[in-house]
């Protein structure tokens, strides 16, 4: 078939020979070009193959040779033929805005008279041919918005007359050749939106005619001082530099400040790569240097490095090092770091985040004591940890005389009971167990690698005078199903109401006064009280909430003999509801861990107007909303701009009962 086409072309050329205006090699080259780029499908192909060549659409002829081929936006497709190199006298080739594919043929190196090559907005691929160095007359080389890849040929540096080099929006992936610095006449350089890596060669300082240079949206790591090129300076009338979205730092930008019209010409830069996530254990000493793991220059004394953990500021200084000593659960999380410099306004260098992780097969347990909302580092206390095995809670770990207000340890996932006992009688432990402060006493099926915090709030004891006595007995509720999963009293099973924490709150003074503990029969007693109004609060570790009541003392001998309480093992003030364990079977929460969208599923919410509340490990409500669910599945979208990664308690309240689910947010 190709032989037939060539014979046909030869016959056409022969028929036109008597009145030809173009050399035979040019005519054959044009016919090959027409066939290779599907000329019959062009938008305009006026007179091609039917009249003399100088009348063909888009062809310019001078002295019997083709001097220009102007076919932009003309629906050319296919690939450029090798015969293109036979147009040895052509000066201008305009083939932009078409659908030409494949590579530029190596034969273009024969086009030594070509001054303008416009081939942007096509579908070219592959590399620029190495023969391009033979195009001595080339002034404009525009192959932008194509699919060229690989490296730039060294021969580009031989184009001594080149004034406009436009390679933007391709897929080049290489370092920039040093030979480009020899382009002394180059005025416009567009290398943006590629994959160039490494340094801009120092030889670019020799491009003394530059008035515009764009390196943006690459992966360049070094930029030389180009301030000596006066034609590039904004103040000298040049269009300046464009270098955003690379990996340049302050040392690259600061010497070239006169080359940038605005901060947008150098900011932002790409996120700098750091190291791998770090595994730490309780008590570890760690000094990690996120900037030091990047290619950022860290010797500039005007640079400030800011560290954040889970989005919260933890350090801002000229030091690149963040110290963890000793490691606690509070140090776990996602760390980000960024740098600023007063000499380069508007530029923030961001680094990839690093996670400080605990053992993937364990749970990092952090136990702390707080007084008046502040971590107490001067109170000694005992810690007793019990683990559920075969439906019994057995002692797992005893930590006597813990100082420093916080104890850190790694434990296996499972269900636990934690007991904190302050040393001496100056303090009493007050467990916060209501909807506003969540300090769960049971860790149920914690996810491996999770971080769990248990904060016990200390309340100062108050010395009182007088002979008043308040006593009472704790008993079960008379109605409603009451269920509990375990009972631990000093490591032994006993009466389910013995060992309850009983607190006395002075309503007139607005503070807790005394702490007592019920005996084996569930009785308790406060002695030596003044006349006044008091509140009795009962809190027992098996249950997450206990009832409370108010009493008045009007004489020294006043006494309350009996008081019956309804105990419920969930975070709620309701009485007589079913247990969490039973309701858990009716509600599923997934995915867990989640990245921000949580689905709840089950008959617990079907056709219900339910409220969800998300609590952090400090008991604070961080999100809440009411949702009308018409099906058994409802989606909860969490605002990641407000909620950090970590462990949370999700409470679902359908107006009749409450289910609590622990979720991990990535």
PDB file of N, CA, C and O in Angstrom, residues 241-309:
ATOM      1  N   UNK A 241      11.719  36.067  38.211  1.00  0.00           N
ATOM      2  CA  UNK A 241      11.734  34.624  38.415  1.00  0.00           C
ATOM      3  C   UNK A 241      10.376  34.128  38.883  1.00  0.00           C
ATOM      4  O   UNK A 241       9.636  34.830  39.558  1.00  0.00           O
ATOM      5  N   UNK A 242      10.077  32.874  38.551  1.00  0.00           N
ATOM      6  CA  UNK A 242       8.925  32.161  39.078  1.00  0.00           C
ATOM      7  C   UNK A 242       9.433  30.803  39.570  1.00  0.00           C
ATOM      8  O   UNK A 242       9.865  29.976  38.766  1.00  0.00           O
ATOM      9  N   UNK A 243       9.389  30.570  40.892  1.00  0.00           N
ATOM     10  CA  UNK A 243       9.955  29.319  41.421  1.00  0.00           C
ATOM     11  C   UNK A 243       9.065  28.616  42.448  1.00  0.00           C
ATOM     12  O   UNK A 243       9.549  27.742  43.163  1.00  0.00           O
ATOM     13  N   UNK A 244       7.757  28.951  42.596  1.00  0.00           N
ATOM     14  CA  UNK A 244       6.970  28.253  43.617  1.00  0.00           C
ATOM     15  C   UNK A 244       6.807  26.769  43.310  1.00  0.00           C
ATOM     16  O   UNK A 244       7.037  26.322  42.180  1.00  0.00           O
ATOM     17  N   UNK A 245       6.413  26.027  44.348  1.00  0.00           N
ATOM     18  CA  UNK A 245       6.136  24.597  44.226  1.00  0.00           C
ATOM     19  C   UNK A 245       7.340  23.801  43.746  1.00  0.00           C
ATOM     20  O   UNK A 245       7.254  22.977  42.829  1.00  0.00           O
ATOM     21  N   UNK A 246       8.481  24.090  44.357  1.00  0.00           N
ATOM     22  CA  UNK A 246       9.652  23.247  44.262  1.00  0.00           C
ATOM     23  C   UNK A 246      10.013  22.833  45.678  1.00  0.00           C
ATOM     24  O   UNK A 246       9.145  22.786  46.555  1.00  0.00           O
ATOM     25  N   UNK A 247      11.268  22.547  45.934  1.00  0.00           N
ATOM     26  CA  UNK A 247      11.725  22.296  47.301  1.00  0.00           C
ATOM     27  C   UNK A 247      12.922  23.198  47.585  1.00  0.00           C
ATOM     28  O   UNK A 247      13.994  22.759  47.973  1.00  0.00           O
ATOM     29  N   UNK A 248      12.690  24.489  47.374  1.00  0.00           N
ATOM     30  CA  UNK A 248      13.707  25.497  47.639  1.00  0.00           C
ATOM     31  C   UNK A 248      13.500  26.044  49.034  1.00  0.00           C
ATOM     32  O   UNK A 248      12.385  26.100  49.543  1.00  0.00           O
ATOM     33  N   UNK A 249      14.591  26.452  49.679  1.00  0.00           N
ATOM     34  CA  UNK A 249      14.460  26.998  51.023  1.00  0.00           C
ATOM     35  C   UNK A 249      14.927  28.449  51.050  1.00  0.00           C
ATOM     36  O   UNK A 249      15.159  29.071  50.017  1.00  0.00           O
ATOM     37  N   UNK A 250      15.046  28.978  52.249  1.00  0.00           N
ATOM     38  CA  UNK A 250      15.335  30.409  52.396  1.00  0.00           C
ATOM     39  C   UNK A 250      16.677  30.795  51.777  1.00  0.00           C
ATOM     40  O   UNK A 250      16.813  31.892  51.234  1.00  0.00           O
ATOM     41  N   UNK A 251      17.658  29.925  51.843  1.00  0.00           N
ATOM     42  CA  UNK A 251      18.978  30.248  51.288  1.00  0.00           C
ATOM     43  C   UNK A 251      18.918  30.406  49.774  1.00  0.00           C
ATOM     44  O   UNK A 251      19.749  31.103  49.181  1.00  0.00           O
ATOM     45  N   UNK A 252      17.940  29.751  49.120  1.00  0.00           N
ATOM     46  CA  UNK A 252      17.772  29.878  47.676  1.00  0.00           C
ATOM     47  C   UNK A 252      17.027  31.159  47.311  1.00  0.00           C
ATOM     48  O   UNK A 252      17.324  31.796  46.296  1.00  0.00           O
ATOM     49  N   UNK A 253      16.050  31.531  48.130  1.00  0.00           N
ATOM     50  CA  UNK A 253      15.180  32.658  47.805  1.00  0.00           C
ATOM     51  C   UNK A 253      15.820  33.994  48.180  1.00  0.00           C
ATOM     52  O   UNK A 253      15.773  34.966  47.411  1.00  0.00           O
ATOM     53  N   UNK A 254      16.434  34.070  49.360  1.00  0.00           N
ATOM     54  CA  UNK A 254      16.896  35.349  49.893  1.00  0.00           C
ATOM     55  C   UNK A 254      17.850  36.100  48.952  1.00  0.00           C
ATOM     56  O   UNK A 254      17.672  37.307  48.723  1.00  0.00           O
ATOM     57  N   UNK A 255      18.865  35.451  48.330  1.00  0.00           N
ATOM     58  CA  UNK A 255      19.752  36.208  47.431  1.00  0.00           C
ATOM     59  C   UNK A 255      19.055  36.724  46.174  1.00  0.00           C
ATOM     60  O   UNK A 255      19.550  37.642  45.531  1.00  0.00           O
ATOM     61  N   UNK A 256      17.909  36.127  45.840  1.00  0.00           N
ATOM     62  CA  UNK A 256      17.225  36.483  44.608  1.00  0.00           C
ATOM     63  C   UNK A 256      15.980  37.340  44.841  1.00  0.00           C
ATOM     64  O   UNK A 256      15.124  37.445  43.957  1.00  0.00           O
ATOM     65  N   UNK A 257      15.864  37.958  46.016  1.00  0.00           N
ATOM     66  CA  UNK A 257      14.651  38.697  46.344  1.00  0.00           C
ATOM     67  C   UNK A 257      14.336  39.780  45.313  1.00  0.00           C
ATOM     68  O   UNK A 257      13.173  40.081  45.052  1.00  0.00           O
ATOM     69  N   UNK A 258      15.353  40.389  44.691  1.00  0.00           N
ATOM     70  CA  UNK A 258      15.128  41.415  43.684  1.00  0.00           C
ATOM     71  C   UNK A 258      14.598  40.873  42.376  1.00  0.00           C
ATOM     72  O   UNK A 258      14.202  41.642  41.491  1.00  0.00           O
ATOM     73  N   UNK A 259      14.558  39.547  42.256  1.00  0.00           N
ATOM     74  CA  UNK A 259      14.092  38.912  41.027  1.00  0.00           C
ATOM     75  C   UNK A 259      12.611  38.551  41.090  1.00  0.00           C
ATOM     76  O   UNK A 259      12.054  38.069  40.099  1.00  0.00           O
ATOM     77  N   UNK A 260      11.976  38.757  42.262  1.00  0.00           N
ATOM     78  CA  UNK A 260      10.591  38.342  42.441  1.00  0.00           C
ATOM     79  C   UNK A 260       9.682  39.562  42.517  1.00  0.00           C
ATOM     80  O   UNK A 260       9.931  40.478  43.300  1.00  0.00           O
ATOM     81  N   UNK A 261       8.608  39.532  41.723  1.00  0.00           N
ATOM     82  CA  UNK A 261       7.667  40.650  41.737  1.00  0.00           C
ATOM     83  C   UNK A 261       6.850  40.655  43.020  1.00  0.00           C
ATOM     84  O   UNK A 261       6.618  41.699  43.627  1.00  0.00           O
ATOM     85  N   UNK A 262       6.381  39.467  43.467  1.00  0.00           N
ATOM     86  CA  UNK A 262       5.615  39.328  44.708  1.00  0.00           C
ATOM     87  C   UNK A 262       6.010  38.021  45.371  1.00  0.00           C
ATOM     88  O   UNK A 262       6.744  37.207  44.793  1.00  0.00           O
ATOM     89  N   UNK A 263       5.505  37.820  46.599  1.00  0.00           N
ATOM     90  CA  UNK A 263       5.794  36.572  47.309  1.00  0.00           C
ATOM     91  C   UNK A 263       5.245  35.368  46.557  1.00  0.00           C
ATOM     92  O   UNK A 263       5.753  34.251  46.704  1.00  0.00           O
ATOM     93  N   UNK A 264       4.200  35.580  45.742  1.00  0.00           N
ATOM     94  CA  UNK A 264       3.635  34.472  44.971  1.00  0.00           C
ATOM     95  C   UNK A 264       4.623  33.922  43.954  1.00  0.00           C
ATOM     96  O   UNK A 264       4.416  32.839  43.415  1.00  0.00           O
ATOM     97  N   UNK A 265       5.678  34.662  43.680  1.00  0.00           N
ATOM     98  CA  UNK A 265       6.686  34.198  42.733  1.00  0.00           C
ATOM     99  C   UNK A 265       7.636  33.179  43.363  1.00  0.00           C
ATOM    100  O   UNK A 265       8.375  32.513  42.632  1.00  0.00           O
ATOM    101  N   UNK A 266       7.595  33.041  44.702  1.00  0.00           N
ATOM    102  CA  UNK A 266       8.454  32.028  45.346  1.00  0.00           C
ATOM    103  C   UNK A 266       7.707  31.195  46.382  1.00  0.00           C
ATOM    104  O   UNK A 266       8.268  30.237  46.927  1.00  0.00           O
ATOM    105  N   UNK A 267       6.478  31.525  46.687  1.00  0.00           N
ATOM    106  CA  UNK A 267       5.722  30.779  47.687  1.00  0.00           C
ATOM    107  C   UNK A 267       4.377  30.342  47.087  1.00  0.00           C
ATOM    108  O   UNK A 267       3.785  31.065  46.280  1.00  0.00           O
ATOM    109  N   UNK A 268       3.917  29.116  47.476  1.00  0.00           N
ATOM    110  CA  UNK A 268       4.515  28.205  48.459  1.00  0.00           C
ATOM    111  C   UNK A 268       5.554  27.303  47.825  1.00  0.00           C
ATOM    112  O   UNK A 268       5.723  27.299  46.596  1.00  0.00           O
ATOM    113  N   UNK A 269       6.228  26.532  48.664  1.00  0.00           N
ATOM    114  CA  UNK A 269       7.102  25.466  48.208  1.00  0.00           C
ATOM    115  C   UNK A 269       6.470  24.124  48.591  1.00  0.00           C
ATOM    116  O   UNK A 269       5.599  24.055  49.449  1.00  0.00           O
ATOM    117  N   UNK A 270       6.894  23.084  47.908  1.00  0.00           N
ATOM    118  CA  UNK A 270       6.349  21.758  48.202  1.00  0.00           C
ATOM    119  C   UNK A 270       6.717  21.333  49.625  1.00  0.00           C
ATOM    120  O   UNK A 270       7.685  21.830  50.208  1.00  0.00           O
ATOM    121  N   UNK A 271       5.948  20.405  50.152  1.00  0.00           N
ATOM    122  CA  UNK A 271       6.238  19.848  51.475  1.00  0.00           C
ATOM    123  C   UNK A 271       7.550  19.072  51.402  1.00  0.00           C
ATOM    124  O   UNK A 271       7.786  18.303  50.466  1.00  0.00           O
ATOM    125  N   UNK A 272       8.409  19.293  52.385  1.00  0.00           N
ATOM    126  CA  UNK A 272       9.718  18.642  52.408  1.00  0.00           C
ATOM    127  C   UNK A 272       9.609  17.269  53.054  1.00  0.00           C
ATOM    128  O   UNK A 272       8.969  17.099  54.094  1.00  0.00           O
ATOM    129  N   UNK A 273      10.245  16.294  52.435  1.00  0.00           N
ATOM    130  CA  UNK A 273      10.205  14.926  52.945  1.00  0.00           C
ATOM    131  C   UNK A 273      11.036  14.801  54.213  1.00  0.00           C
ATOM    132  O   UNK A 273      12.132  15.347  54.315  1.00  0.00           O
ATOM    133  N   UNK A 274      10.472  14.087  55.192  1.00  0.00           N
ATOM    134  CA  UNK A 274      11.194  13.816  56.435  1.00  0.00           C
ATOM    135  C   UNK A 274      11.438  12.320  56.551  1.00  0.00           C
ATOM    136  O   UNK A 274      11.472  11.611  55.554  1.00  0.00           O
ATOM    137  N   UNK A 275      11.584  11.847  57.758  1.00  0.00           N
ATOM    138  CA  UNK A 275      11.893  10.430  57.958  1.00  0.00           C
ATOM    139  C   UNK A 275      10.653   9.600  58.229  1.00  0.00           C
ATOM    140  O   UNK A 275       9.521  10.030  58.052  1.00  0.00           O
ATOM    141  N   UNK A 276      10.889   8.363  58.687  1.00  0.00           N
ATOM    142  CA  UNK A 276       9.817   7.430  58.984  1.00  0.00           C
ATOM    143  C   UNK A 276       9.208   7.738  60.346  1.00  0.00           C
ATOM    144  O   UNK A 276       9.789   8.454  61.164  1.00  0.00           O
ATOM    145  N   UNK A 277       8.028   7.187  60.577  1.00  0.00           N
ATOM    146  CA  UNK A 277       7.413   7.305  61.888  1.00  0.00           C
ATOM    147  C   UNK A 277       8.311   6.650  62.942  1.00  0.00           C
ATOM    148  O   UNK A 277       9.118   5.761  62.635  1.00  0.00           O
ATOM    149  N   UNK A 278       8.157   7.082  64.183  1.00  0.00           N
ATOM    150  CA  UNK A 278       9.049   6.649  65.259  1.00  0.00           C
ATOM    151  C   UNK A 278       8.252   5.885  66.310  1.00  0.00           C
ATOM    152  O   UNK A 278       7.197   6.334  66.749  1.00  0.00           O
ATOM    153  N   UNK A 279       8.763   4.717  66.717  1.00  0.00           N
ATOM    154  CA  UNK A 279       8.150   3.928  67.769  1.00  0.00           C
ATOM    155  C   UNK A 279       8.838   4.260  69.087  1.00  0.00           C
ATOM    156  O   UNK A 279      10.063   4.192  69.193  1.00  0.00           O
ATOM    157  N   UNK A 280       8.051   4.658  70.090  1.00  0.00           N
ATOM    158  CA  UNK A 280       8.627   4.962  71.395  1.00  0.00           C
ATOM    159  C   UNK A 280       7.890   4.183  72.473  1.00  0.00           C
ATOM    160  O   UNK A 280       6.780   3.682  72.266  1.00  0.00           O
ATOM    161  N   UNK A 281       8.536   4.077  73.643  1.00  0.00           N
ATOM    162  CA  UNK A 281       7.993   3.360  74.779  1.00  0.00           C
ATOM    163  C   UNK A 281       8.026   4.264  76.001  1.00  0.00           C
ATOM    164  O   UNK A 281       8.742   5.268  76.026  1.00  0.00           O
ATOM    165  N   UNK A 282       7.249   3.936  77.008  1.00  0.00           N
ATOM    166  CA  UNK A 282       7.223   4.777  78.207  1.00  0.00           C
ATOM    167  C   UNK A 282       8.619   5.029  78.760  1.00  0.00           C
ATOM    168  O   UNK A 282       9.419   4.107  78.912  1.00  0.00           O
ATOM    169  N   UNK A 283       8.914   6.291  79.038  1.00  0.00           N
ATOM    170  CA  UNK A 283      10.198   6.651  79.633  1.00  0.00           C
ATOM    171  C   UNK A 283      11.319   6.867  78.646  1.00  0.00           C
ATOM    172  O   UNK A 283      12.414   7.283  79.040  1.00  0.00           O
ATOM    173  N   UNK A 284      11.102   6.589  77.345  1.00  0.00           N
ATOM    174  CA  UNK A 284      12.160   6.788  76.355  1.00  0.00           C
ATOM    175  C   UNK A 284      12.588   8.254  76.303  1.00  0.00           C
ATOM    176  O   UNK A 284      11.799   9.166  76.548  1.00  0.00           O
ATOM    177  N   UNK A 285      13.853   8.442  75.976  1.00  0.00           N
ATOM    178  CA  UNK A 285      14.383   9.774  75.693  1.00  0.00           C
ATOM    179  C   UNK A 285      14.589   9.891  74.192  1.00  0.00           C
ATOM    180  O   UNK A 285      15.215   9.036  73.576  1.00  0.00           O
ATOM    181  N   UNK A 286      14.040  10.923  73.621  1.00  0.00           N
ATOM    182  CA  UNK A 286      14.091  11.067  72.170  1.00  0.00           C
ATOM    183  C   UNK A 286      14.300  12.527  71.800  1.00  0.00           C
ATOM    184  O   UNK A 286      13.638  13.411  72.332  1.00  0.00           O
ATOM    185  N   UNK A 287      15.241  12.775  70.920  1.00  0.00           N
ATOM    186  CA  UNK A 287      15.444  14.108  70.354  1.00  0.00           C
ATOM    187  C   UNK A 287      15.371  13.948  68.842  1.00  0.00           C
ATOM    188  O   UNK A 287      16.277  13.400  68.228  1.00  0.00           O
ATOM    189  N   UNK A 288      14.265  14.375  68.260  1.00  0.00           N
ATOM    190  CA  UNK A 288      14.172  14.198  66.813  1.00  0.00           C
ATOM    191  C   UNK A 288      14.166  15.549  66.119  1.00  0.00           C
ATOM    192  O   UNK A 288      13.657  16.540  66.635  1.00  0.00           O
ATOM    193  N   UNK A 289      14.793  15.534  64.966  1.00  0.00           N
ATOM    194  CA  UNK A 289      15.103  16.749  64.227  1.00  0.00           C
ATOM    195  C   UNK A 289      14.435  16.658  62.863  1.00  0.00           C
ATOM    196  O   UNK A 289      15.015  16.161  61.904  1.00  0.00           O
ATOM    197  N   UNK A 290      13.202  17.117  62.771  1.00  0.00           N
ATOM    198  CA  UNK A 290      12.488  17.026  61.498  1.00  0.00           C
ATOM    199  C   UNK A 290      13.141  17.862  60.401  1.00  0.00           C
ATOM    200  O   UNK A 290      13.334  17.379  59.288  1.00  0.00           O
ATOM    201  N   UNK A 291      13.532  19.127  60.656  1.00  0.00           N
ATOM    202  CA  UNK A 291      14.217  19.877  59.595  1.00  0.00           C
ATOM    203  C   UNK A 291      15.533  19.221  59.177  1.00  0.00           C
ATOM    204  O   UNK A 291      15.916  19.277  58.008  1.00  0.00           O
ATOM    205  N   UNK A 292      16.229  18.609  60.156  1.00  0.00           N
ATOM    206  CA  UNK A 292      17.509  17.986  59.846  1.00  0.00           C
ATOM    207  C   UNK A 292      17.387  16.789  58.937  1.00  0.00           C
ATOM    208  O   UNK A 292      18.377  16.361  58.334  1.00  0.00           O
ATOM    209  N   UNK A 293      16.184  16.226  58.835  1.00  0.00           N
ATOM    210  CA  UNK A 293      15.973  15.083  57.948  1.00  0.00           C
ATOM    211  C   UNK A 293      15.585  15.527  56.541  1.00  0.00           C
ATOM    212  O   UNK A 293      15.382  14.693  55.666  1.00  0.00           O
ATOM    213  N   UNK A 294      15.459  16.810  56.338  1.00  0.00           N
ATOM    214  CA  UNK A 294      15.104  17.338  55.026  1.00  0.00           C
ATOM    215  C   UNK A 294      16.341  17.949  54.368  1.00  0.00           C
ATOM    216  O   UNK A 294      17.458  17.835  54.871  1.00  0.00           O
ATOM    217  N   UNK A 295      16.119  18.635  53.251  1.00  0.00           N
ATOM    218  CA  UNK A 295      17.215  19.338  52.579  1.00  0.00           C
ATOM    219  C   UNK A 295      17.168  20.822  52.900  1.00  0.00           C
ATOM    220  O   UNK A 295      17.829  21.627  52.245  1.00  0.00           O
ATOM    221  N   UNK A 296      16.397  21.186  53.927  1.00  0.00           N
ATOM    222  CA  UNK A 296      16.298  22.587  54.315  1.00  0.00           C
ATOM    223  C   UNK A 296      17.588  23.024  54.996  1.00  0.00           C
ATOM    224  O   UNK A 296      18.111  22.322  55.862  1.00  0.00           O
ATOM    225  N   UNK A 297      18.089  24.175  54.598  1.00  0.00           N
ATOM    226  CA  UNK A 297      19.256  24.731  55.268  1.00  0.00           C
ATOM    227  C   UNK A 297      18.841  25.205  56.658  1.00  0.00           C
ATOM    228  O   UNK A 297      17.930  26.007  56.816  1.00  0.00           O
ATOM    229  N   UNK A 298      19.502  24.703  57.687  1.00  0.00           N
ATOM    230  CA  UNK A 298      19.098  25.000  59.067  1.00  0.00           C
ATOM    231  C   UNK A 298      20.115  25.870  59.797  1.00  0.00           C
ATOM    232  O   UNK A 298      20.083  25.960  61.020  1.00  0.00           O
ATOM    233  N   UNK A 299      21.010  26.541  59.064  1.00  0.00           N
ATOM    234  CA  UNK A 299      22.060  27.326  59.727  1.00  0.00           C
ATOM    235  C   UNK A 299      21.715  28.808  59.834  1.00  0.00           C
ATOM    236  O   UNK A 299      22.416  29.549  60.512  1.00  0.00           O
ATOM    237  N   UNK A 300      20.641  29.231  59.182  1.00  0.00           N
ATOM    238  CA  UNK A 300      20.260  30.641  59.218  1.00  0.00           C
ATOM    239  C   UNK A 300      19.672  30.983  60.583  1.00  0.00           C
ATOM    240  O   UNK A 300      18.675  30.399  61.012  1.00  0.00           O
ATOM    241  N   UNK A 301      20.280  31.925  61.275  1.00  0.00           N
ATOM    242  CA  UNK A 301      19.840  32.269  62.627  1.00  0.00           C
ATOM    243  C   UNK A 301      18.517  33.025  62.632  1.00  0.00           C
ATOM    244  O   UNK A 301      17.918  33.220  63.687  1.00  0.00           O
ATOM    245  N   UNK A 302      18.044  33.467  61.463  1.00  0.00           N
ATOM    246  CA  UNK A 302      16.762  34.163  61.399  1.00  0.00           C
ATOM    247  C   UNK A 302      15.591  33.219  61.141  1.00  0.00           C
ATOM    248  O   UNK A 302      14.454  33.658  61.027  1.00  0.00           O
ATOM    249  N   UNK A 303      15.875  31.931  61.051  1.00  0.00           N
ATOM    250  CA  UNK A 303      14.831  30.950  60.779  1.00  0.00           C
ATOM    251  C   UNK A 303      14.224  30.451  62.086  1.00  0.00           C
ATOM    252  O   UNK A 303      14.939  30.080  63.008  1.00  0.00           O
ATOM    253  N   UNK A 304      12.881  30.439  62.146  1.00  0.00           N
ATOM    254  CA  UNK A 304      12.152  29.939  63.303  1.00  0.00           C
ATOM    255  C   UNK A 304      11.475  28.626  62.904  1.00  0.00           C
ATOM    256  O   UNK A 304      10.808  28.552  61.871  1.00  0.00           O
ATOM    257  N   UNK A 305      11.644  27.599  63.743  1.00  0.00           N
ATOM    258  CA  UNK A 305      11.036  26.293  63.492  1.00  0.00           C
ATOM    259  C   UNK A 305       9.910  26.066  64.500  1.00  0.00           C
ATOM    260  O   UNK A 305      10.118  26.178  65.704  1.00  0.00           O
ATOM    261  N   UNK A 306       8.736  25.758  63.983  1.00  0.00           N
ATOM    262  CA  UNK A 306       7.548  25.583  64.815  1.00  0.00           C
ATOM    263  C   UNK A 306       7.087  24.136  64.757  1.00  0.00           C
ATOM    264  O   UNK A 306       6.835  23.606  63.671  1.00  0.00           O
ATOM    265  N   UNK A 307       6.991  23.515  65.931  1.00  0.00           N
ATOM    266  CA  UNK A 307       6.501  22.143  66.037  1.00  0.00           C
ATOM    267  C   UNK A 307       5.074  22.155  66.572  1.00  0.00           C
ATOM    268  O   UNK A 307       4.753  22.903  67.502  1.00  0.00           O
ATOM    269  N   UNK A 308       4.234  21.295  65.992  1.00  0.00           N
ATOM    270  CA  UNK A 308       2.881  21.091  66.506  1.00  0.00           C
ATOM    271  C   UNK A 308       2.630  19.594  66.662  1.00  0.00           C
ATOM    272  O   UNK A 308       3.091  18.786  65.852  1.00  0.00           O
ATOM    273  N   UNK A 309       1.907  19.271  67.736  1.00  0.00           N
ATOM    274  CA  UNK A 309       1.493  17.888  67.947  1.00  0.00           C
ATOM    275  C   UNK A 309      -0.026  17.835  67.856  1.00  0.00           C
ATOM    276  O   UNK A 309      -0.722  18.525  68.600  1.00  0.00           O
TER     277      UNK A 309
END
